[in-house]
């Protein structure tokens, strides 16, 4: 076969080369994003299990969803690279369709996080209250609550007073021991020091008195809620940003697939 090098054809080749390079770069980025989501899933599985356990709402297992999404995205990113390298239009088209699915899923996830924030928060609040009330009954939930109170340096759902009406407090009842104050008993995870909070003298029940007694004055719900509220916008913004880059990936994949199709059907139109 003879090759005639018209200037248009060489610019076409340069365009093809740039298109392949762009899609290859994009696929590698997508692949890296898949790995990042996968490692985020591993991290969530390890560190967010307490939060999941304490919520009253039954959510689908978010860490597992992250793990599986990460694995699938990683595999598809690799397929995209393969499609570019092997010049397979069918693989590129499939890759484009997958990008579209990922885009829709990402948008749905990001937006539902924003819309259902209050609902998620409400479920967490009632879950915390339930964990405080049933501290003596449910070992798993009690351990989760202890590790949460230690990690966030908080005490109770709304505050340390939640413990005073719990079954646990009734079992560890404290008798008034000082002339002008009372003494309280709280779980060890509510204490700033590891000595424990049994029969702690409490001179005044304002924040200063509570802090000087060595008790964390803030409730866990506020801390978790502000943590989620601060981060949910960043997460949603990142997801939306990723979604818009995926539109670029879909366009690139489809353009390249079209250019790689056999040329019989394509008529060269002279200008």
Short mmCIF file of C-alpha atoms in Angstrom, two decimals:
data_model
loop_
_atom_site.label_atom_id
_atom_site.label_comp_id
_atom_site.label_asym_id
_atom_site.label_seq_id
_atom_site.Cartn_x
_atom_site.Cartn_y
_atom_site.Cartn_z
CA UNK A 1 0.00 0.00 0.00
CA UNK A 2 1.23 3.49 -0.91
CA UNK A 3 1.34 6.31 1.58
CA UNK A 4 0.83 9.84 0.27
CA UNK A 5 1.64 12.43 2.91
CA UNK A 6 -0.74 15.30 2.47
CA UNK A 7 -0.39 18.10 4.99
CA UNK A 8 -3.95 17.43 6.24
CA UNK A 9 -3.12 13.80 6.87
CA UNK A 10 -0.02 14.67 8.91
CA UNK A 11 -2.06 17.10 11.02
CA UNK A 12 -4.64 14.31 11.39
CA UNK A 13 -1.87 12.00 12.61
CA UNK A 14 -0.67 14.61 15.09
CA UNK A 15 -4.27 15.03 16.28
CA UNK A 16 -4.61 11.25 16.68
CA UNK A 17 -1.32 11.10 18.55
CA UNK A 18 -2.40 13.91 20.91
CA UNK A 19 -5.82 12.33 21.36
CA UNK A 20 -4.29 8.99 22.32
CA UNK A 21 -1.83 10.69 24.63
CA UNK A 22 -4.63 12.66 26.31
CA UNK A 23 -6.79 9.57 26.81
CA UNK A 24 -3.84 7.56 28.06
CA UNK A 25 -3.07 10.29 30.62
CA UNK A 26 -6.73 10.41 31.60
CA UNK A 27 -6.92 6.63 31.98
CA UNK A 28 -3.87 6.68 34.23
CA UNK A 29 -5.48 9.42 36.34
CA UNK A 30 -8.72 7.42 36.49
CA UNK A 31 -6.72 4.34 37.50
CA UNK A 32 -4.98 6.34 40.26
CA UNK A 33 -8.39 7.65 41.41
CA UNK A 34 -9.60 4.04 41.62
CA UNK A 35 -6.64 3.11 43.81
CA UNK A 36 -7.30 6.19 45.98
CA UNK A 37 -10.98 5.22 46.42
CA UNK A 38 -9.91 1.66 47.25
CA UNK A 39 -7.46 2.81 49.93
CA UNK A 40 -10.12 5.21 51.27
CA UNK A 41 -12.40 2.17 51.59
CA UNK A 42 -9.71 0.29 53.54
CA UNK A 43 -9.25 3.31 55.83
CA UNK A 44 -13.03 3.69 56.31
CA UNK A 45 -13.39 -0.02 57.08
CA UNK A 46 -10.79 0.33 59.83
CA UNK A 47 -11.57 3.72 61.33
CA UNK A 48 -15.23 4.45 60.62
CA UNK A 49 -16.64 1.18 61.90
CA UNK A 50 -17.41 2.85 65.26
CA UNK A 51 -19.42 5.59 63.57
CA UNK A 52 -21.31 3.02 61.49
CA UNK A 53 -22.07 0.92 64.55
CA UNK A 54 -23.32 3.88 66.59
CA UNK A 55 -25.74 5.26 64.03
CA UNK A 56 -29.41 4.39 64.53
CA UNK A 57 -30.00 4.46 60.76
CA UNK A 58 -29.17 1.28 58.90
CA UNK A 59 -27.00 2.41 56.02
CA UNK A 60 -25.60 0.22 53.31
CA UNK A 61 -22.06 -0.67 54.27
CA UNK A 62 -20.25 2.44 52.99
CA UNK A 63 -16.67 1.11 53.38
CA UNK A 64 -17.50 -2.00 51.34
CA UNK A 65 -19.14 0.16 48.66
CA UNK A 66 -15.92 2.22 48.51
CA UNK A 67 -13.78 -0.92 48.31
CA UNK A 68 -15.77 -2.44 45.44
CA UNK A 69 -16.06 0.87 43.56
CA UNK A 70 -12.31 1.40 43.89
CA UNK A 71 -11.56 -2.08 42.57
CA UNK A 72 -13.91 -1.67 39.59
CA UNK A 73 -12.63 1.83 38.73
CA UNK A 74 -9.03 0.58 38.91
CA UNK A 75 -9.84 -2.32 36.56
CA UNK A 76 -11.61 -0.01 34.09
CA UNK A 77 -8.80 2.54 34.15
CA UNK A 78 -6.47 -0.28 33.13
CA UNK A 79 -8.88 -1.29 30.34
CA UNK A 80 -8.86 2.30 29.09
CA UNK A 81 -5.06 2.23 28.88
CA UNK A 82 -5.25 -1.13 27.10
CA UNK A 83 -7.84 0.21 24.63
CA UNK A 84 -5.59 3.13 23.74
CA UNK A 85 -2.48 0.99 23.46
CA UNK A 86 -4.12 -1.77 21.40
CA UNK A 87 -6.26 0.67 19.33
CA UNK A 88 -9.48 -1.22 20.05
CA UNK A 89 -12.53 0.98 19.36
CA UNK A 90 -14.98 -1.45 21.01
CA UNK A 91 -12.97 -1.37 24.25
CA UNK A 92 -12.81 2.42 24.10
CA UNK A 93 -16.58 2.67 23.60
CA UNK A 94 -17.17 0.36 26.58
CA UNK A 95 -14.74 2.52 28.56
CA UNK A 96 -16.73 5.64 27.58
CA UNK A 97 -19.98 4.01 28.72
CA UNK A 98 -18.41 3.01 32.02
CA UNK A 99 -17.20 6.59 32.53
CA UNK A 100 -20.78 7.75 32.00
CA UNK A 101 -22.04 5.27 34.62
CA UNK A 102 -19.32 6.39 37.04
CA UNK A 103 -20.27 10.02 36.39
CA UNK A 104 -23.95 9.37 37.23
CA UNK A 105 -23.06 7.33 40.33
CA UNK A 106 -20.62 10.02 41.51
CA UNK A 107 -23.17 12.79 41.08
CA UNK A 108 -25.85 10.75 42.86
CA UNK A 109 -23.49 9.96 45.76
CA UNK A 110 -22.22 13.52 46.15
CA UNK A 111 -25.64 15.13 45.99
CA UNK A 112 -27.33 12.60 48.29
CA UNK A 113 -24.59 13.28 50.86
CA UNK A 114 -25.49 16.96 50.71
CA UNK A 115 -29.26 16.46 50.80
CA UNK A 116 -29.37 13.77 53.50
CA UNK A 117 -26.86 15.35 55.85
CA UNK A 118 -29.60 16.24 58.39
CA UNK A 119 -31.04 12.74 58.19
CA UNK A 120 -27.61 11.17 58.70
CA UNK A 121 -27.01 13.51 61.65
CA UNK A 122 -30.39 12.67 63.21
CA UNK A 123 -29.68 8.96 62.97
CA UNK A 124 -26.32 9.47 64.61
CA UNK A 125 -27.78 11.55 67.46
CA UNK A 126 -30.42 8.95 68.38
CA UNK A 127 -27.82 6.19 68.00
CA UNK A 128 -25.50 7.95 70.45
CA UNK A 129 -28.31 8.43 72.96
CA UNK A 130 -29.21 4.75 72.64
CA UNK A 131 -25.56 3.76 73.18
CA UNK A 132 -25.38 5.85 76.38
CA UNK A 133 -28.69 4.46 77.70
CA UNK A 134 -27.77 0.83 76.92
CA UNK A 135 -24.06 1.08 77.84
CA UNK A 136 -24.26 -1.91 80.20
CA UNK A 137 -26.16 -4.14 77.75
CA UNK A 138 -24.49 -3.88 74.34
CA UNK A 139 -20.76 -4.59 74.56
CA UNK A 140 -19.97 -3.80 70.92
CA UNK A 141 -21.76 -0.49 70.97
CA UNK A 142 -20.22 0.39 74.36
CA UNK A 143 -16.71 -0.22 72.99
CA UNK A 144 -17.51 1.90 69.94
CA UNK A 145 -18.77 4.71 72.17
CA UNK A 146 -15.65 4.51 74.37
CA UNK A 147 -13.29 4.76 71.42
CA UNK A 148 -15.34 7.65 69.97
CA UNK A 149 -15.26 9.54 73.30
CA UNK A 150 -11.50 9.06 73.52
CA UNK A 151 -10.79 9.96 69.90
CA UNK A 152 -12.92 13.13 69.82
CA UNK A 153 -12.38 14.03 73.51
CA UNK A 154 -16.11 14.26 74.14
CA UNK A 155 -18.56 12.85 76.65
CA UNK A 156 -22.16 11.67 76.13
CA UNK A 157 -24.42 12.47 73.17
CA UNK A 158 -25.33 16.09 73.94
CA UNK A 159 -22.96 16.36 76.93
CA UNK A 160 -21.72 14.67 80.12
CA UNK A 161 -25.13 15.06 81.84
CA UNK A 162 -26.50 12.31 79.54
CA UNK A 163 -24.63 9.79 81.66
CA UNK A 164 -26.32 10.81 84.91
CA UNK A 165 -29.64 9.27 83.87
CA UNK A 166 -28.15 6.13 82.27
CA UNK A 167 -28.36 2.58 83.66
CA UNK A 168 -24.61 2.61 84.08
CA UNK A 169 -24.72 5.66 86.39
CA UNK A 170 -27.47 4.10 88.50
CA UNK A 171 -25.23 1.05 89.03
CA UNK A 172 -22.25 3.26 89.91
CA UNK A 173 -24.23 5.75 91.96
CA UNK A 174 -22.18 8.48 93.61
CA UNK A 175 -23.08 9.90 96.99
CA UNK A 176 -22.70 13.60 97.77
CA UNK A 177 -19.27 13.75 99.36
CA UNK A 178 -18.36 17.40 99.63
CA UNK A 179 -20.05 20.24 101.46
CA UNK A 180 -20.79 22.58 98.56
CA UNK A 181 -20.74 20.29 95.54
CA UNK A 182 -21.57 16.80 94.34
CA UNK A 183 -19.54 13.94 92.99
CA UNK A 184 -20.31 12.23 89.68
CA UNK A 185 -19.43 8.89 88.17
CA UNK A 186 -18.73 8.72 84.43
CA UNK A 187 -17.14 6.07 82.19
CA UNK A 188 -13.34 6.27 81.98
CA UNK A 189 -13.47 7.36 78.33
CA UNK A 190 -15.04 10.68 79.47
CA UNK A 191 -11.93 11.56 81.49
CA UNK A 192 -8.99 13.65 80.36
CA UNK A 193 -6.60 11.48 82.37
CA UNK A 194 -6.68 7.71 82.46
CA UNK A 195 -7.32 7.56 86.22
CA UNK A 196 -11.04 7.14 85.68
CA UNK A 197 -14.06 9.24 86.52
CA UNK A 198 -15.67 7.29 89.38
CA UNK A 199 -16.84 9.60 92.19
CA UNK A 200 -15.27 12.70 90.73
CA UNK A 201 -15.83 15.78 92.94
CA UNK A 202 -17.68 18.41 90.91
CA UNK A 203 -17.63 21.87 92.50
CA UNK A 204 -19.75 23.57 89.82
CA UNK A 205 -21.53 22.15 86.80
CA UNK A 206 -20.54 24.86 84.32
CA UNK A 207 -17.83 24.15 81.71
CA UNK A 208 -14.99 25.40 83.92
CA UNK A 209 -16.01 23.20 86.84
CA UNK A 210 -16.33 20.18 84.55
CA UNK A 211 -12.90 20.81 82.96
CA UNK A 212 -11.24 21.30 86.35
CA UNK A 213 -12.76 17.95 87.43
CA UNK A 214 -10.92 16.41 84.45
CA UNK A 215 -14.04 15.59 82.41
CA UNK A 216 -14.50 16.35 78.69
CA UNK A 217 -17.19 19.05 78.70
CA UNK A 218 -18.46 18.73 75.10
CA UNK A 219 -20.98 16.21 73.78
CA UNK A 220 -19.96 13.86 70.97
CA UNK A 221 -22.84 14.71 68.66
CA UNK A 222 -21.78 18.36 68.16
CA UNK A 223 -18.20 17.29 67.47
CA UNK A 224 -19.18 14.64 64.93
CA UNK A 225 -21.75 16.90 63.30
CA UNK A 226 -19.29 19.77 62.81
CA UNK A 227 -16.71 17.25 61.51
CA UNK A 228 -19.20 15.90 58.95
CA UNK A 229 -20.57 19.35 58.07
CA UNK A 230 -17.10 20.77 57.44
CA UNK A 231 -16.07 17.82 55.31
CA UNK A 232 -19.25 17.07 53.38
CA UNK A 233 -18.86 20.20 51.23
CA UNK A 234 -15.25 19.34 50.43
CA UNK A 235 -16.25 15.77 49.57
CA UNK A 236 -19.17 16.93 47.41
CA UNK A 237 -16.97 19.51 45.64
CA UNK A 238 -14.34 16.84 44.93
CA UNK A 239 -16.96 14.42 43.60
CA UNK A 240 -18.48 17.09 41.33
CA UNK A 241 -14.98 18.06 40.13
CA UNK A 242 -14.24 14.42 39.30
CA UNK A 243 -17.58 14.16 37.50
CA UNK A 244 -16.72 17.07 35.21
CA UNK A 245 -13.29 15.64 34.39
CA UNK A 246 -15.07 12.37 33.51
CA UNK A 247 -17.10 14.23 30.87
CA UNK A 248 -13.73 15.02 29.25
CA UNK A 249 -12.76 11.36 29.46
CA UNK A 250 -16.02 10.23 27.83
CA UNK A 251 -15.56 12.73 24.97
CA UNK A 252 -11.94 11.65 24.42
CA UNK A 253 -12.83 7.94 24.41
CA UNK A 254 -15.68 8.40 21.91
CA UNK A 255 -13.62 10.66 19.61
CA UNK A 256 -10.76 8.21 19.55
CA UNK A 257 -13.10 5.25 18.98
CA UNK A 258 -14.63 7.08 16.00
CA UNK A 259 -11.22 7.88 14.52
CA UNK A 260 -10.14 4.26 14.90
CA UNK A 261 -13.23 2.85 13.11
CA UNK A 262 -12.55 1.41 9.64
CA UNK A 263 -12.53 4.22 7.09
CA UNK A 264 -14.71 2.62 4.33
CA UNK A 265 -17.88 4.35 5.47
CA UNK A 266 -16.24 7.74 5.93
CA UNK A 267 -16.25 9.99 2.87
CA UNK A 268 -13.58 12.64 2.64
CA UNK A 269 -15.35 15.92 2.14
CA UNK A 270 -13.48 18.58 0.27
CA UNK A 271 -13.88 22.18 1.43
#
